[in-house]
Short mmCIF file of N, CA and C and ligand atoms in Angstrom, two decimals:
data_model
loop_
_atom_site.label_atom_id
_atom_site.label_comp_id
_atom_site.label_asym_id
_atom_site.label_seq_id
_atom_site.Cartn_x
_atom_site.Cartn_y
_atom_site.Cartn_z
N MET P 1421 9.70 16.97 -4.15
CA MET P 1421 8.26 16.90 -3.89
C MET P 1421 7.73 15.51 -4.20
N SER P 1422 8.24 14.89 -5.28
CA SER P 1422 7.70 13.57 -5.62
C SER P 1422 8.17 12.52 -4.60
N ASP P 1423 9.38 12.73 -4.03
CA ASP P 1423 9.86 11.83 -2.98
C ASP P 1423 8.94 11.91 -1.78
N LEU P 1424 8.59 13.15 -1.46
CA LEU P 1424 7.72 13.40 -0.31
C LEU P 1424 6.37 12.73 -0.57
N ARG P 1425 5.89 12.85 -1.78
CA ARG P 1425 4.60 12.25 -2.13
C ARG P 1425 4.65 10.73 -1.98
N GLU P 1426 5.78 10.16 -2.39
CA GLU P 1426 5.94 8.71 -2.25
C GLU P 1426 5.96 8.29 -0.80
N LEU P 1427 6.62 9.11 0.01
CA LEU P 1427 6.69 8.82 1.45
C LEU P 1427 5.27 8.86 2.03
N TYR P 1428 4.53 9.90 1.68
CA TYR P 1428 3.15 10.04 2.16
C TYR P 1428 2.35 8.82 1.79
N GLN P 1429 2.52 8.43 0.50
CA GLN P 1429 1.74 7.31 0.01
C GLN P 1429 2.10 6.02 0.74
N SER P 1430 3.39 5.84 1.03
CA SER P 1430 3.80 4.59 1.70
C SER P 1430 3.28 4.55 3.13
N VAL P 1431 3.21 5.69 3.79
CA VAL P 1431 2.66 5.72 5.15
C VAL P 1431 1.18 5.36 5.12
N ILE P 1432 0.45 5.93 4.17
CA ILE P 1432 -0.99 5.66 4.06
C ILE P 1432 -1.23 4.18 3.72
N LEU P 1433 -0.44 3.65 2.79
CA LEU P 1433 -0.61 2.25 2.42
C LEU P 1433 -0.29 1.33 3.59
N ASP P 1434 0.73 1.68 4.36
CA ASP P 1434 1.11 0.87 5.52
C ASP P 1434 0.00 0.86 6.57
N HIS P 1435 -0.58 2.02 6.83
CA HIS P 1435 -1.65 2.10 7.84
C HIS P 1435 -2.94 1.45 7.35
N ASN P 1436 -3.10 1.39 6.02
CA ASN P 1436 -4.28 0.70 5.48
C ASN P 1436 -4.10 -0.81 5.61
N LYS P 1437 -2.88 -1.26 5.35
CA LYS P 1437 -2.59 -2.69 5.39
C LYS P 1437 -2.57 -3.20 6.83
N ARG P 1438 -1.98 -2.42 7.71
CA ARG P 1438 -1.86 -2.82 9.11
C ARG P 1438 -2.39 -1.71 10.00
N PRO P 1439 -3.73 -1.54 10.03
CA PRO P 1439 -4.29 -0.43 10.81
C PRO P 1439 -3.95 -0.56 12.30
N ARG P 1440 -3.52 0.53 12.90
CA ARG P 1440 -3.19 0.55 14.32
C ARG P 1440 -4.48 0.77 15.12
N ASN P 1441 -4.52 0.17 16.30
CA ASN P 1441 -5.67 0.35 17.19
C ASN P 1441 -6.98 -0.11 16.54
N PHE P 1442 -6.88 -1.19 15.77
CA PHE P 1442 -8.05 -1.75 15.10
C PHE P 1442 -8.66 -2.79 16.05
N ARG P 1443 -9.49 -2.33 16.97
CA ARG P 1443 -10.02 -3.20 18.03
C ARG P 1443 -11.11 -2.44 18.78
N GLU P 1444 -11.84 -3.19 19.63
CA GLU P 1444 -12.80 -2.54 20.51
C GLU P 1444 -12.22 -2.61 21.92
N PRO P 1445 -11.79 -1.48 22.47
CA PRO P 1445 -11.17 -1.51 23.80
C PRO P 1445 -12.19 -1.84 24.88
N GLU P 1446 -11.76 -2.67 25.84
CA GLU P 1446 -12.65 -3.04 26.94
C GLU P 1446 -13.11 -1.84 27.74
N GLY P 1447 -12.22 -0.87 27.88
CA GLY P 1447 -12.53 0.29 28.71
C GLY P 1447 -13.25 1.42 27.98
N ALA P 1448 -13.65 1.17 26.72
CA ALA P 1448 -14.27 2.25 25.94
C ALA P 1448 -15.55 2.74 26.60
N ASN P 1449 -15.68 4.04 26.77
CA ASN P 1449 -16.91 4.59 27.33
C ASN P 1449 -17.58 5.61 26.40
N ARG P 1450 -16.99 5.79 25.23
CA ARG P 1450 -17.62 6.61 24.20
C ARG P 1450 -17.44 5.90 22.86
N SER P 1451 -18.47 6.02 22.03
CA SER P 1451 -18.31 5.49 20.68
C SER P 1451 -19.27 6.20 19.76
N ALA P 1452 -18.98 6.16 18.49
CA ALA P 1452 -19.89 6.71 17.49
C ALA P 1452 -19.64 5.98 16.18
N ARG P 1453 -20.66 5.95 15.35
CA ARG P 1453 -20.56 5.33 14.03
C ARG P 1453 -20.43 6.40 12.97
N GLY P 1454 -19.59 6.12 11.99
CA GLY P 1454 -19.44 7.03 10.86
C GLY P 1454 -19.72 6.31 9.56
N ASP P 1455 -20.33 7.01 8.64
CA ASP P 1455 -20.74 6.41 7.38
C ASP P 1455 -20.50 7.41 6.25
N ASN P 1456 -19.76 6.98 5.27
CA ASN P 1456 -19.54 7.82 4.09
C ASN P 1456 -20.10 7.09 2.89
N PRO P 1457 -21.41 7.25 2.62
CA PRO P 1457 -22.06 6.47 1.56
C PRO P 1457 -21.48 6.74 0.17
N LEU P 1458 -20.91 7.89 -0.01
CA LEU P 1458 -20.33 8.26 -1.30
C LEU P 1458 -19.26 7.26 -1.72
N CYS P 1459 -18.53 6.74 -0.73
CA CYS P 1459 -17.41 5.84 -1.02
C CYS P 1459 -17.65 4.44 -0.47
N GLY P 1460 -18.56 4.33 0.52
CA GLY P 1460 -18.80 3.02 1.14
C GLY P 1460 -17.99 2.81 2.41
N ASP P 1461 -17.40 3.88 2.94
CA ASP P 1461 -16.62 3.76 4.18
C ASP P 1461 -17.57 3.73 5.37
N LYS P 1462 -17.33 2.74 6.25
CA LYS P 1462 -18.12 2.64 7.48
C LYS P 1462 -17.17 2.35 8.62
N LEU P 1463 -17.29 3.06 9.71
CA LEU P 1463 -16.44 2.75 10.85
C LEU P 1463 -17.10 3.13 12.17
N ILE P 1464 -16.56 2.53 13.22
CA ILE P 1464 -16.97 2.86 14.58
C ILE P 1464 -15.71 3.31 15.31
N VAL P 1465 -15.78 4.47 15.95
CA VAL P 1465 -14.65 4.96 16.74
C VAL P 1465 -14.98 4.74 18.21
N PHE P 1466 -14.04 4.15 18.93
CA PHE P 1466 -14.17 3.90 20.37
C PHE P 1466 -13.18 4.78 21.12
N LEU P 1467 -13.65 5.40 22.19
CA LEU P 1467 -12.76 6.20 23.03
C LEU P 1467 -12.92 5.79 24.47
N GLU P 1468 -11.81 5.83 25.20
CA GLU P 1468 -11.89 5.73 26.65
C GLU P 1468 -11.49 7.10 27.17
N VAL P 1469 -12.49 7.82 27.65
CA VAL P 1469 -12.26 9.18 28.12
C VAL P 1469 -12.32 9.19 29.64
N ASP P 1470 -11.27 9.74 30.24
CA ASP P 1470 -11.20 9.84 31.70
C ASP P 1470 -11.05 11.32 32.03
N GLY P 1471 -12.11 11.92 32.50
CA GLY P 1471 -12.06 13.36 32.74
C GLY P 1471 -11.82 14.11 31.44
N GLU P 1472 -10.69 14.82 31.37
CA GLU P 1472 -10.36 15.57 30.15
C GLU P 1472 -9.36 14.83 29.28
N SER P 1473 -9.11 13.56 29.61
CA SER P 1473 -8.03 12.88 28.92
C SER P 1473 -8.54 11.71 28.06
N VAL P 1474 -8.01 11.60 26.85
CA VAL P 1474 -8.34 10.49 25.98
C VAL P 1474 -7.33 9.38 26.28
N LYS P 1475 -7.75 8.44 27.13
CA LYS P 1475 -6.81 7.41 27.56
C LYS P 1475 -6.58 6.37 26.48
N ASP P 1476 -7.61 6.11 25.68
CA ASP P 1476 -7.47 5.12 24.61
C ASP P 1476 -8.35 5.52 23.44
N ALA P 1477 -7.92 5.15 22.26
CA ALA P 1477 -8.69 5.44 21.05
C ALA P 1477 -8.49 4.28 20.10
N ALA P 1478 -9.57 3.82 19.50
CA ALA P 1478 -9.49 2.67 18.61
C ALA P 1478 -10.66 2.74 17.62
N PHE P 1479 -10.62 1.85 16.64
CA PHE P 1479 -11.72 1.84 15.67
C PHE P 1479 -11.88 0.46 15.07
N LEU P 1480 -13.04 0.23 14.49
CA LEU P 1480 -13.32 -0.96 13.69
C LEU P 1480 -14.10 -0.50 12.47
N GLY P 1481 -14.06 -1.26 11.42
CA GLY P 1481 -14.85 -0.90 10.26
C GLY P 1481 -14.16 -1.29 8.97
N SER P 1482 -14.75 -0.86 7.88
CA SER P 1482 -14.13 -1.14 6.59
C SER P 1482 -14.34 0.04 5.67
N GLY P 1483 -13.41 0.23 4.80
CA GLY P 1483 -13.51 1.34 3.87
C GLY P 1483 -12.30 1.37 2.97
N CYS P 1484 -12.17 2.48 2.26
CA CYS P 1484 -11.04 2.61 1.33
C CYS P 1484 -9.75 2.87 2.10
N ALA P 1485 -8.65 2.85 1.38
CA ALA P 1485 -7.33 3.02 2.00
C ALA P 1485 -7.23 4.34 2.76
N ILE P 1486 -7.77 5.40 2.18
CA ILE P 1486 -7.65 6.72 2.80
C ILE P 1486 -8.42 6.76 4.13
N SER P 1487 -9.64 6.22 4.14
CA SER P 1487 -10.44 6.29 5.37
C SER P 1487 -9.85 5.40 6.46
N THR P 1488 -9.35 4.22 6.08
CA THR P 1488 -8.76 3.31 7.07
C THR P 1488 -7.46 3.89 7.62
N ALA P 1489 -6.60 4.38 6.73
CA ALA P 1489 -5.33 4.95 7.18
C ALA P 1489 -5.57 6.19 8.04
N SER P 1490 -6.57 6.97 7.68
CA SER P 1490 -6.88 8.17 8.44
C SER P 1490 -7.33 7.81 9.86
N ALA P 1491 -8.20 6.79 9.96
CA ALA P 1491 -8.67 6.36 11.28
C ALA P 1491 -7.51 5.81 12.11
N SER P 1492 -6.64 5.05 11.46
CA SER P 1492 -5.49 4.47 12.15
C SER P 1492 -4.56 5.56 12.68
N LEU P 1493 -4.21 6.50 11.83
CA LEU P 1493 -3.30 7.59 12.25
C LEU P 1493 -3.98 8.50 13.27
N MET P 1494 -5.29 8.67 13.14
CA MET P 1494 -6.01 9.50 14.11
C MET P 1494 -5.94 8.89 15.51
N THR P 1495 -6.19 7.59 15.59
CA THR P 1495 -6.19 6.97 16.93
C THR P 1495 -4.81 7.11 17.57
N GLU P 1496 -3.75 6.96 16.75
CA GLU P 1496 -2.40 7.15 17.28
C GLU P 1496 -2.20 8.59 17.74
N ALA P 1497 -2.74 9.53 16.97
CA ALA P 1497 -2.49 10.95 17.24
C ALA P 1497 -3.21 11.44 18.50
N ILE P 1498 -4.40 10.91 18.77
CA ILE P 1498 -5.19 11.49 19.87
C ILE P 1498 -5.02 10.72 21.18
N LYS P 1499 -4.50 9.51 21.10
CA LYS P 1499 -4.31 8.70 22.31
C LYS P 1499 -3.36 9.41 23.27
N GLY P 1500 -3.80 9.57 24.50
CA GLY P 1500 -2.96 10.22 25.50
C GLY P 1500 -3.08 11.73 25.51
N LYS P 1501 -3.84 12.28 24.55
CA LYS P 1501 -4.04 13.73 24.50
C LYS P 1501 -5.26 14.11 25.34
N SER P 1502 -5.39 15.41 25.59
CA SER P 1502 -6.61 15.88 26.24
C SER P 1502 -7.71 15.96 25.18
N THR P 1503 -8.95 16.00 25.63
CA THR P 1503 -10.06 16.11 24.68
C THR P 1503 -9.95 17.40 23.88
N ALA P 1504 -9.47 18.47 24.53
CA ALA P 1504 -9.32 19.75 23.83
C ALA P 1504 -8.24 19.65 22.75
N GLU P 1505 -7.16 18.94 23.07
CA GLU P 1505 -6.09 18.75 22.07
C GLU P 1505 -6.59 17.91 20.90
N ALA P 1506 -7.42 16.90 21.20
CA ALA P 1506 -7.96 16.05 20.14
C ALA P 1506 -8.83 16.88 19.20
N GLU P 1507 -9.65 17.76 19.76
CA GLU P 1507 -10.51 18.63 18.94
C GLU P 1507 -9.66 19.61 18.13
N LYS P 1508 -8.57 20.06 18.74
CA LYS P 1508 -7.69 21.01 18.05
C LYS P 1508 -7.01 20.33 16.85
N LEU P 1509 -6.60 19.07 17.06
CA LEU P 1509 -6.01 18.31 15.95
C LEU P 1509 -7.02 18.13 14.82
N PHE P 1510 -8.27 17.85 15.18
CA PHE P 1510 -9.34 17.73 14.19
C PHE P 1510 -9.43 19.03 13.37
N GLY P 1511 -9.40 20.14 14.08
CA GLY P 1511 -9.47 21.44 13.40
C GLY P 1511 -8.31 21.63 12.43
N GLY P 1512 -7.11 21.30 12.89
CA GLY P 1512 -5.92 21.45 12.06
C GLY P 1512 -5.94 20.50 10.86
N PHE P 1513 -6.39 19.27 11.12
CA PHE P 1513 -6.46 18.26 10.07
C PHE P 1513 -7.49 18.66 9.01
N HIS P 1514 -8.65 19.10 9.48
CA HIS P 1514 -9.72 19.51 8.57
C HIS P 1514 -9.27 20.69 7.70
N ALA P 1515 -8.59 21.65 8.36
CA ALA P 1515 -8.10 22.82 7.62
C ALA P 1515 -7.08 22.40 6.57
N LEU P 1516 -6.24 21.43 6.93
CA LEU P 1516 -5.22 20.96 5.98
C LEU P 1516 -5.85 20.33 4.74
N VAL P 1517 -6.76 19.37 4.94
CA VAL P 1517 -7.27 18.61 3.79
C VAL P 1517 -8.28 19.41 2.96
N THR P 1518 -8.78 20.50 3.50
CA THR P 1518 -9.72 21.31 2.72
C THR P 1518 -9.08 22.60 2.21
N SER P 1519 -7.76 22.75 2.41
CA SER P 1519 -7.12 23.99 1.99
C SER P 1519 -6.80 23.96 0.49
N ASP P 1520 -6.46 25.11 -0.02
CA ASP P 1520 -6.14 25.28 -1.43
C ASP P 1520 -4.89 24.46 -1.78
N PRO P 1521 -5.02 23.50 -2.72
CA PRO P 1521 -3.87 22.64 -3.02
C PRO P 1521 -2.69 23.38 -3.63
N THR P 1522 -2.92 24.59 -4.13
CA THR P 1522 -1.81 25.32 -4.75
C THR P 1522 -1.04 26.14 -3.71
N ALA P 1523 -1.59 26.24 -2.51
CA ALA P 1523 -0.91 26.98 -1.43
C ALA P 1523 -0.04 26.02 -0.64
N PRO P 1524 0.99 26.53 0.04
CA PRO P 1524 1.81 25.64 0.87
C PRO P 1524 0.95 25.01 1.97
N ALA P 1525 1.17 23.72 2.22
CA ALA P 1525 0.37 23.02 3.23
C ALA P 1525 0.75 23.49 4.63
N GLU P 1526 -0.27 23.78 5.43
CA GLU P 1526 -0.05 24.17 6.82
C GLU P 1526 -0.14 22.93 7.69
N THR P 1527 1.03 22.40 8.06
CA THR P 1527 1.05 21.12 8.77
C THR P 1527 1.59 21.26 10.19
N ARG P 1528 1.79 22.50 10.62
CA ARG P 1528 2.37 22.71 11.94
C ARG P 1528 1.52 22.04 13.04
N GLY P 1529 2.19 21.27 13.90
CA GLY P 1529 1.49 20.65 15.01
C GLY P 1529 0.76 19.37 14.65
N LEU P 1530 0.78 19.00 13.36
CA LEU P 1530 0.00 17.82 12.94
C LEU P 1530 0.82 16.53 12.96
N GLY P 1531 2.15 16.65 13.07
CA GLY P 1531 2.98 15.45 13.10
C GLY P 1531 2.76 14.59 11.87
N LYS P 1532 2.59 13.29 12.09
CA LYS P 1532 2.44 12.33 10.98
C LYS P 1532 1.20 12.58 10.14
N LEU P 1533 0.24 13.30 10.70
CA LEU P 1533 -1.01 13.54 9.96
C LEU P 1533 -0.76 14.35 8.69
N GLU P 1534 0.44 14.95 8.57
CA GLU P 1534 0.76 15.73 7.39
C GLU P 1534 0.74 14.88 6.12
N VAL P 1535 0.79 13.55 6.28
CA VAL P 1535 0.78 12.70 5.08
C VAL P 1535 -0.51 12.86 4.28
N PHE P 1536 -1.53 13.45 4.89
CA PHE P 1536 -2.81 13.62 4.19
C PHE P 1536 -2.89 14.92 3.40
N ALA P 1537 -1.77 15.65 3.33
CA ALA P 1537 -1.76 16.91 2.56
C ALA P 1537 -2.16 16.66 1.11
N GLY P 1538 -1.79 15.47 0.57
CA GLY P 1538 -2.09 15.15 -0.82
C GLY P 1538 -3.57 15.06 -1.11
N VAL P 1539 -4.37 14.82 -0.07
CA VAL P 1539 -5.83 14.69 -0.23
C VAL P 1539 -6.43 16.00 -0.76
N ARG P 1540 -5.75 17.11 -0.48
CA ARG P 1540 -6.24 18.43 -0.95
C ARG P 1540 -6.50 18.43 -2.45
N GLU P 1541 -5.71 17.61 -3.17
CA GLU P 1541 -5.84 17.60 -4.63
C GLU P 1541 -6.99 16.74 -5.12
N PHE P 1542 -7.62 16.02 -4.18
CA PHE P 1542 -8.72 15.12 -4.55
C PHE P 1542 -9.93 15.39 -3.67
N PRO P 1543 -10.70 16.44 -4.00
CA PRO P 1543 -11.80 16.86 -3.12
C PRO P 1543 -12.76 15.73 -2.76
N VAL P 1544 -12.95 14.76 -3.66
CA VAL P 1544 -13.88 13.67 -3.38
C VAL P 1544 -13.36 12.78 -2.25
N ARG P 1545 -12.05 12.83 -2.02
CA ARG P 1545 -11.44 12.02 -0.96
C ARG P 1545 -11.46 12.69 0.41
N VAL P 1546 -11.83 13.96 0.43
CA VAL P 1546 -11.81 14.68 1.71
C VAL P 1546 -12.75 14.02 2.71
N LYS P 1547 -13.89 13.55 2.23
CA LYS P 1547 -14.86 12.89 3.13
C LYS P 1547 -14.30 11.58 3.67
N CYS P 1548 -13.52 10.90 2.86
CA CYS P 1548 -12.88 9.65 3.32
C CYS P 1548 -11.88 9.98 4.43
N ALA P 1549 -11.11 11.02 4.22
CA ALA P 1549 -10.04 11.37 5.17
C ALA P 1549 -10.59 11.93 6.48
N THR P 1550 -11.73 12.61 6.41
CA THR P 1550 -12.25 13.27 7.62
C THR P 1550 -13.30 12.43 8.35
N LEU P 1551 -13.74 11.31 7.75
CA LEU P 1551 -14.82 10.52 8.37
C LEU P 1551 -14.48 10.12 9.82
N ALA P 1552 -13.29 9.57 10.03
CA ALA P 1552 -12.91 9.13 11.38
C ALA P 1552 -12.91 10.30 12.35
N TRP P 1553 -12.49 11.45 11.86
CA TRP P 1553 -12.40 12.64 12.73
C TRP P 1553 -13.77 13.16 13.12
N HIS P 1554 -14.68 13.22 12.14
CA HIS P 1554 -16.06 13.64 12.45
C HIS P 1554 -16.69 12.66 13.45
N THR P 1555 -16.37 11.37 13.27
CA THR P 1555 -16.93 10.34 14.14
C THR P 1555 -16.35 10.46 15.54
N MET P 1556 -15.06 10.71 15.63
CA MET P 1556 -14.40 10.92 16.93
C MET P 1556 -15.03 12.13 17.64
N HIS P 1557 -15.26 13.18 16.87
CA HIS P 1557 -15.87 14.40 17.41
C HIS P 1557 -17.25 14.08 17.99
N ALA P 1558 -18.03 13.27 17.25
CA ALA P 1558 -19.37 12.90 17.72
C ALA P 1558 -19.27 12.06 18.99
N ALA P 1559 -18.29 11.16 19.04
CA ALA P 1559 -18.11 10.32 20.23
C ALA P 1559 -17.75 11.18 21.44
N LEU P 1560 -16.89 12.16 21.22
CA LEU P 1560 -16.49 13.06 22.31
C LEU P 1560 -17.68 13.88 22.78
N ALA P 1561 -18.51 14.28 21.82
CA ALA P 1561 -19.67 15.11 22.15
C ALA P 1561 -20.65 14.34 23.04
N GLY P 1562 -20.51 13.01 23.02
CA GLY P 1562 -21.27 12.23 23.98
C GLY P 1562 -22.21 11.23 23.37
N GLY P 1563 -22.11 10.01 23.87
CA GLY P 1563 -23.08 8.99 23.51
C GLY P 1563 -22.83 8.36 22.18
N ALA P 1564 -23.73 7.47 21.81
CA ALA P 1564 -23.61 6.74 20.58
C ALA P 1564 -24.36 7.49 19.50
N GLN P 1565 -23.64 8.29 18.78
CA GLN P 1565 -24.27 9.05 17.71
C GLN P 1565 -23.82 8.50 16.38
N ALA P 1566 -24.64 8.68 15.39
CA ALA P 1566 -24.28 8.26 14.05
C ALA P 1566 -23.93 9.49 13.23
N VAL P 1567 -22.86 9.37 12.47
CA VAL P 1567 -22.40 10.47 11.64
C VAL P 1567 -22.50 10.02 10.19
N SER P 1568 -23.04 10.86 9.35
CA SER P 1568 -23.01 10.57 7.93
C SER P 1568 -22.44 11.78 7.23
N THR P 1569 -21.63 11.54 6.22
CA THR P 1569 -21.05 12.66 5.49
C THR P 1569 -22.06 13.25 4.51
N GLU P 1570 -23.19 12.57 4.35
CA GLU P 1570 -24.20 13.10 3.43
C GLU P 1570 -25.11 14.11 4.12
ZN1 ZN C 2204 -13.35 6.33 1.09
#
């Protein structure tokens, strides 16, 4: 278990240090701002949505390691998926990080996102981990909306 925890931590640290899809895509046609005042995390999620397909996903912003790594891994996870699949991943991710830490983690279908299972033990970090996802959801819902975790 501690090896697994170290692996999780190294993935999160890597994505914080070198966030993937940290850019504003030229073809972006959806975006939303997310703000987690509790921690100081701020980000903008950009999506290029073509019909039912998320052709591109990216973000810009600044925040703690958990929020940055979460946004980075999220953009990787939803790129190329359908909008319905992206929402389904959000549901699975949200259920994972808010589940009982003493129960076995339900990570089926989440792929690399399972590295956030450890967040369950730190309720104050849940908002950091889910900020990018709430913001992506707002962007999908349409237009430039602002999301605050407060
Ligand atoms: Zn944070």
